Short mmCIF file of C-alpha atoms in Angstrom, two decimals:
data_model
loop_
_atom_site.label_atom_id
_atom_site.label_comp_id
_atom_site.label_asym_id
_atom_site.label_seq_id
_atom_site.Cartn_x
_atom_site.Cartn_y
_atom_site.Cartn_z
CA MET A 16 93.86 -25.36 -62.30
CA THR A 17 95.58 -27.42 -59.37
CA PRO A 18 99.55 -25.97 -59.21
CA ARG A 19 101.51 -28.44 -60.79
CA THR A 20 105.81 -28.79 -60.33
CA LEU A 21 107.60 -30.40 -63.30
CA THR A 22 110.39 -29.47 -65.46
CA CYS A 23 110.94 -27.66 -68.69
CA LEU A 24 113.90 -27.39 -70.91
CA VAL A 25 115.56 -24.77 -71.29
CA SER A 26 115.16 -23.66 -75.15
CA GLU A 27 116.71 -20.08 -75.74
CA VAL A 28 118.04 -17.16 -73.66
CA GLU A 29 117.80 -13.98 -75.02
CA ASP A 30 118.78 -10.73 -74.07
CA LEU A 31 116.33 -8.19 -74.83
CA THR A 32 118.00 -4.79 -73.39
CA PRO A 33 121.14 -4.74 -71.14
CA ASP A 34 118.65 -5.48 -68.27
CA VAL A 35 115.59 -8.11 -69.25
CA PHE A 36 116.20 -11.00 -70.91
CA ARG A 37 114.09 -13.73 -72.52
CA VAL A 38 113.71 -16.84 -71.50
CA GLN A 39 111.44 -19.74 -74.07
CA LEU A 40 111.05 -23.08 -72.07
CA GLU A 41 109.92 -25.98 -73.08
CA GLY A 42 107.04 -28.40 -71.64
CA ARG A 43 104.67 -31.35 -71.75
CA PRO A 44 101.92 -28.48 -73.11
CA GLU A 45 98.67 -30.74 -70.71
CA ALA A 46 101.41 -29.96 -67.27
CA VAL A 47 101.91 -26.04 -68.40
CA ALA A 48 98.81 -25.48 -68.84
CA HIS A 49 97.58 -22.38 -67.78
CA GLU A 50 95.44 -19.52 -67.82
CA PRO A 51 96.25 -15.96 -69.38
CA GLY A 52 97.34 -13.46 -66.82
CA GLN A 53 98.65 -16.28 -64.75
CA TYR A 54 102.09 -16.85 -63.52
CA LEU A 55 104.48 -19.33 -62.13
CA GLU A 56 107.36 -19.83 -59.74
CA LEU A 57 111.13 -20.98 -60.71
CA LYS A 58 112.64 -23.44 -58.39
CA LEU A 59 116.57 -21.42 -56.79
CA ALA A 60 117.27 -24.04 -53.87
CA ASP A 61 115.18 -26.61 -51.85
CA ASP A 62 113.58 -23.45 -49.97
CA LEU A 63 113.56 -20.58 -52.15
CA TRP A 64 110.40 -19.87 -55.25
CA VAL A 65 110.55 -17.25 -57.30
CA PRO A 66 107.55 -15.74 -59.62
CA PHE A 67 106.87 -14.52 -63.01
CA SER A 68 104.06 -14.14 -64.68
CA ILE A 69 103.71 -16.89 -67.95
CA ALA A 70 104.43 -14.28 -70.92
CA ASN A 71 102.17 -15.84 -72.98
CA ALA A 72 99.14 -18.04 -73.69
CA HIS A 73 98.77 -21.13 -73.49
CA GLY A 74 98.81 -22.48 -76.79
CA GLY A 75 98.48 -26.72 -76.58
CA ASP A 76 102.44 -26.25 -78.07
CA GLY A 77 104.04 -27.01 -74.39
CA ALA A 78 105.63 -23.46 -74.74
CA ILE A 79 106.82 -21.04 -72.11
CA GLU A 80 107.67 -17.63 -72.19
CA LEU A 81 109.08 -15.91 -69.44
CA HIS A 82 110.88 -11.80 -69.27
CA ILE A 83 113.10 -11.38 -66.56
CA GLN A 84 114.75 -8.09 -65.01
CA HIS A 85 118.14 -8.35 -63.65
CA TRP A 86 119.67 -6.59 -61.09
CA PRO A 87 123.17 -6.97 -60.79
CA GLU A 88 122.93 -6.01 -56.87
CA ARG A 89 120.82 -8.43 -55.96
CA GLU A 90 121.95 -11.82 -54.77
CA ASN A 91 118.34 -13.88 -56.08
CA SER A 92 119.01 -12.07 -59.42
CA ALA A 93 122.88 -12.59 -60.33
CA ARG A 94 121.63 -16.85 -59.21
CA LEU A 95 119.11 -16.73 -61.41
CA ARG A 96 120.90 -15.48 -63.48
CA GLU A 97 123.67 -17.64 -63.44
CA LEU A 98 121.18 -20.68 -63.02
CA ILE A 99 119.71 -19.86 -66.66
CA GLN A 100 122.42 -19.53 -68.69
CA VAL A 101 124.12 -22.51 -67.34
CA ALA A 102 121.02 -25.45 -66.66
CA GLU A 103 119.56 -27.43 -69.27
CA ARG A 104 116.00 -28.03 -67.73
CA LEU A 105 114.49 -25.73 -64.43
CA THR A 106 111.99 -27.20 -61.62
CA LEU A 107 108.62 -24.70 -62.14
CA ARG A 108 105.55 -24.77 -60.23
CA LEU A 109 102.36 -23.62 -61.70
CA PRO A 110 99.56 -21.84 -62.57
CA GLY A 111 99.38 -19.58 -59.91
CA GLY A 112 97.20 -16.11 -59.63
CA ASP A 113 93.55 -15.26 -59.94
CA CYS A 114 93.77 -12.29 -62.23
CA ILE A 115 92.93 -14.17 -65.53
CA LEU A 116 91.29 -12.78 -68.46
CA ASP A 117 87.47 -13.02 -67.84
CA PRO A 118 86.37 -15.92 -70.64
CA ASP A 119 82.81 -14.59 -70.67
CA SER A 120 83.51 -10.80 -71.29
CA THR A 121 83.37 -8.77 -74.05
CA ARG A 122 84.02 -5.52 -72.32
CA PRO A 123 86.60 -3.71 -73.65
CA LEU A 124 90.22 -4.11 -72.06
CA LEU A 125 92.46 -1.35 -70.41
CA LEU A 126 95.78 -2.92 -69.70
CA ILE A 127 98.26 -1.18 -67.49
CA ALA A 128 102.13 -2.00 -66.54
CA ALA A 129 105.63 -1.13 -65.48
CA GLY A 130 108.40 -2.64 -66.37
CA THR A 131 108.33 -5.89 -67.11
CA GLY A 132 104.81 -6.26 -65.90
CA PHE A 133 104.04 -5.92 -70.03
CA SER A 134 104.74 -9.58 -70.01
CA GLN A 135 101.30 -10.77 -68.15
CA MET A 136 99.38 -8.26 -70.62
CA LYS A 137 101.59 -9.82 -72.87
CA ALA A 138 99.93 -13.02 -72.68
CA ILE A 139 95.67 -11.83 -72.25
CA ILE A 140 96.49 -9.41 -75.31
CA GLU A 141 97.58 -12.91 -77.43
CA ALA A 142 94.52 -14.44 -75.85
CA ALA A 143 91.81 -11.72 -76.31
CA LEU A 144 93.12 -11.19 -80.11
CA HIS A 145 92.92 -15.18 -80.77
CA ASP A 146 89.14 -15.45 -79.36
CA ASP A 147 88.02 -12.20 -80.31
CA PRO A 148 90.25 -10.19 -82.93
CA THR A 149 87.84 -7.05 -82.51
CA ARG A 150 88.05 -6.51 -79.11
CA ASN A 151 88.57 -3.51 -77.78
CA ILE A 152 91.58 -3.17 -76.28
CA ASP A 153 94.27 -0.14 -74.64
CA LEU A 154 97.59 -0.95 -73.26
CA TRP A 155 99.61 1.55 -71.39
CA TRP A 156 102.75 0.20 -70.29
CA ALA A 157 105.26 2.63 -68.27
CA ALA A 158 109.10 2.59 -67.56
CA ARG A 159 111.40 5.30 -66.73
CA GLU A 160 112.58 5.81 -70.18
CA ARG A 161 111.77 4.66 -73.42
CA ARG A 162 114.44 2.05 -74.04
CA ASP A 163 113.14 -0.18 -70.66
CA LEU A 164 110.22 -1.08 -73.34
CA TYR A 165 111.82 -3.70 -74.42
CA LEU A 166 109.33 -4.94 -76.92
CA GLU A 167 107.79 -1.87 -77.81
CA ARG A 168 107.95 -3.45 -81.63
CA LEU A 169 105.45 -6.00 -80.49
CA ALA A 170 103.51 -3.21 -79.23
CA ARG A 171 103.31 -1.36 -81.55
CA GLU A 172 102.55 -4.34 -84.52
CA TRP A 173 99.10 -5.04 -82.64
CA ALA A 174 98.13 -1.73 -82.56
CA GLU A 175 99.30 -1.69 -86.39
CA GLY A 176 97.62 -3.88 -86.89
CA TYR A 177 94.34 -4.12 -85.56
CA THR A 178 92.06 -1.26 -85.67
CA ASN A 179 90.48 -1.33 -82.00
CA VAL A 180 94.04 -2.04 -80.84
CA HIS A 181 95.62 1.15 -78.97
CA PHE A 182 99.94 1.01 -77.84
CA HIS A 183 100.46 4.00 -74.73
CA ALA A 184 103.79 4.25 -74.10
CA VAL A 185 104.89 6.24 -70.82
CA SER A 186 108.32 7.48 -69.92
CA GLU A 187 109.42 9.27 -67.32
CA ILE A 188 112.64 10.88 -69.45
CA PRO A 189 111.85 12.30 -72.83
CA PRO A 190 112.84 10.21 -75.59
CA GLU A 191 115.24 10.97 -78.49
CA THR A 192 112.65 10.94 -80.89
CA PRO A 193 108.72 11.49 -80.32
CA VAL A 194 106.77 8.27 -79.67
CA ASP A 195 103.94 7.99 -82.50
CA GLY A 196 102.03 5.89 -85.31
CA GLU A 197 99.19 4.78 -85.88
CA ARG A 198 97.36 4.51 -83.02
CA ILE A 199 99.81 5.01 -81.05
CA HIS A 200 100.48 7.35 -78.48
CA GLY A 201 103.24 8.57 -76.19
CA HIS A 202 102.56 10.03 -72.99
CA LEU A 203 105.53 11.97 -70.63
CA GLY A 204 106.22 11.79 -66.55
CA ARG A 205 104.46 9.35 -64.37
CA ILE A 206 101.48 6.30 -65.16
CA ASP A 207 98.96 7.54 -62.84
CA ARG A 208 98.84 11.73 -63.96
CA ALA A 209 99.28 10.25 -67.60
CA LEU A 210 96.21 8.16 -67.34
CA ALA A 211 94.38 11.26 -65.60
CA THR A 212 95.03 13.44 -68.23
CA THR A 213 94.38 11.71 -70.82
CA LEU A 214 91.29 9.08 -69.84
CA ASP A 215 87.51 10.24 -69.35
CA ASP A 216 84.87 7.08 -68.40
CA VAL A 217 86.15 3.34 -67.56
CA SER A 218 83.11 2.08 -66.43
CA GLY A 219 82.62 -0.32 -68.90
CA HIS A 220 86.20 -1.49 -69.19
CA ASP A 221 87.97 -4.18 -67.90
CA VAL A 222 90.46 -3.08 -66.34
CA TYR A 223 94.19 -5.03 -65.84
CA LEU A 224 96.77 -3.72 -63.97
CA SER A 225 100.41 -5.51 -63.18
CA GLY A 226 103.40 -3.37 -61.26
CA SER A 227 104.55 -2.41 -58.06
CA PRO A 228 101.94 -2.06 -54.94
CA GLY A 229 102.27 1.69 -55.51
CA MET A 230 101.72 2.04 -58.56
CA VAL A 231 98.53 -0.11 -58.98
CA TYR A 232 97.22 2.08 -56.26
CA ALA A 233 98.00 4.88 -57.46
CA CYS A 234 96.50 4.11 -60.72
CA VAL A 235 93.20 2.74 -59.15
CA ASP A 236 92.69 5.70 -57.40
CA VAL A 237 92.86 7.49 -60.66
CA LEU A 238 90.72 5.31 -62.05
CA ALA A 239 88.24 5.31 -59.31
CA SER A 240 87.35 8.66 -60.01
CA LEU A 241 86.52 7.81 -63.02
CA GLY A 242 84.03 5.39 -63.04
CA LEU A 243 86.02 2.17 -62.24
CA GLU A 244 83.76 -0.16 -61.66
CA ALA A 245 85.45 -2.53 -58.26
CA SER A 246 84.22 -6.27 -59.92
CA ARG A 247 86.09 -5.70 -63.15
CA VAL A 248 89.48 -4.79 -62.09
CA PHE A 249 92.27 -7.30 -61.67
CA SER A 250 95.87 -7.20 -60.34
CA ASP A 251 98.06 -9.63 -58.40
CA VAL A 252 98.48 -6.58 -55.86
CA PHE A 253 95.52 -7.19 -54.69
CA ALA A 254 96.35 -10.91 -53.43
CA TYR A 255 100.01 -10.10 -52.01
CA ALA A 256 99.71 -6.08 -50.89
CA PRO A 257 95.66 -5.95 -50.14
CA ARG A 258 94.20 -2.76 -48.87
CA ASP A 259 90.81 -2.00 -47.91
CA PRO A 260 89.20 -0.74 -49.75
CA ILE A 261 90.49 -2.03 -53.03
CA VAL A 262 88.78 0.59 -55.02
CA PRO A 263 87.91 3.74 -52.91
CA THR A 264 84.82 5.25 -52.98
CA ALA A 265 83.50 8.31 -54.88
CA GLY A 266 83.26 10.17 -51.36
CA SER A 267 86.43 8.97 -49.87
CA LEU A 268 88.24 10.37 -52.80
CA VAL A 269 86.45 13.82 -52.46
CA LYS A 270 87.21 13.71 -48.58
CA GLU A 271 91.25 12.70 -49.17
CA HIS A 272 91.21 15.69 -52.24
CA ARG A 273 90.14 18.15 -49.80
CA SER A 274 92.47 16.77 -46.75
#
């Protein structure tokens, strides 16, 4: 799709946690059309556009959902929060990004996110379940502590409502109560290490990752040792922070391990 610049109505702003808020926007359905997994850019000033993943699959109703992390100490974050609180309309540019759900694939989905990277996975899951409610989906969501999993209830609803969906909650700080439930799994520590100790073969999966470059590539390296196919792994990180190769070969992994 060719990117478009448009103005959307701010219909709701909701605090999900003290650090994350959700913004609901409304625009013309044909103008806000996008593929699941794409992002938009929000205009803060004439020369300043800030990217955010679109947190909902396109439903033809003109709705756009954003999940925004608020960093009080960062100037742009404070400006954005102030702008959204007072603005009735926002100027957007969309869609962007090639990390989209492959409409021709029926392979199981392995979705890996950190923090508000969940927003991109939310759109992918909504579209995947709409197209095929029986498709196998494993969602891994990492945060420093459990309270940062700001829509854990939604991930739980997917796992409890679909026998083919599993939710893995990963936190670095032990939660006060265990993370458990029907097809719900809790893990402690870094997400790349949790993947390494839990998974055994990902060769048949489509893999999507959303997070910092360090987190994404750490996970890719783990998955490469478990059969990850280079043509079936997707992340926006590959476009703005590329490395060569994106997926290391088995030989390079052995060499790195020995060194």
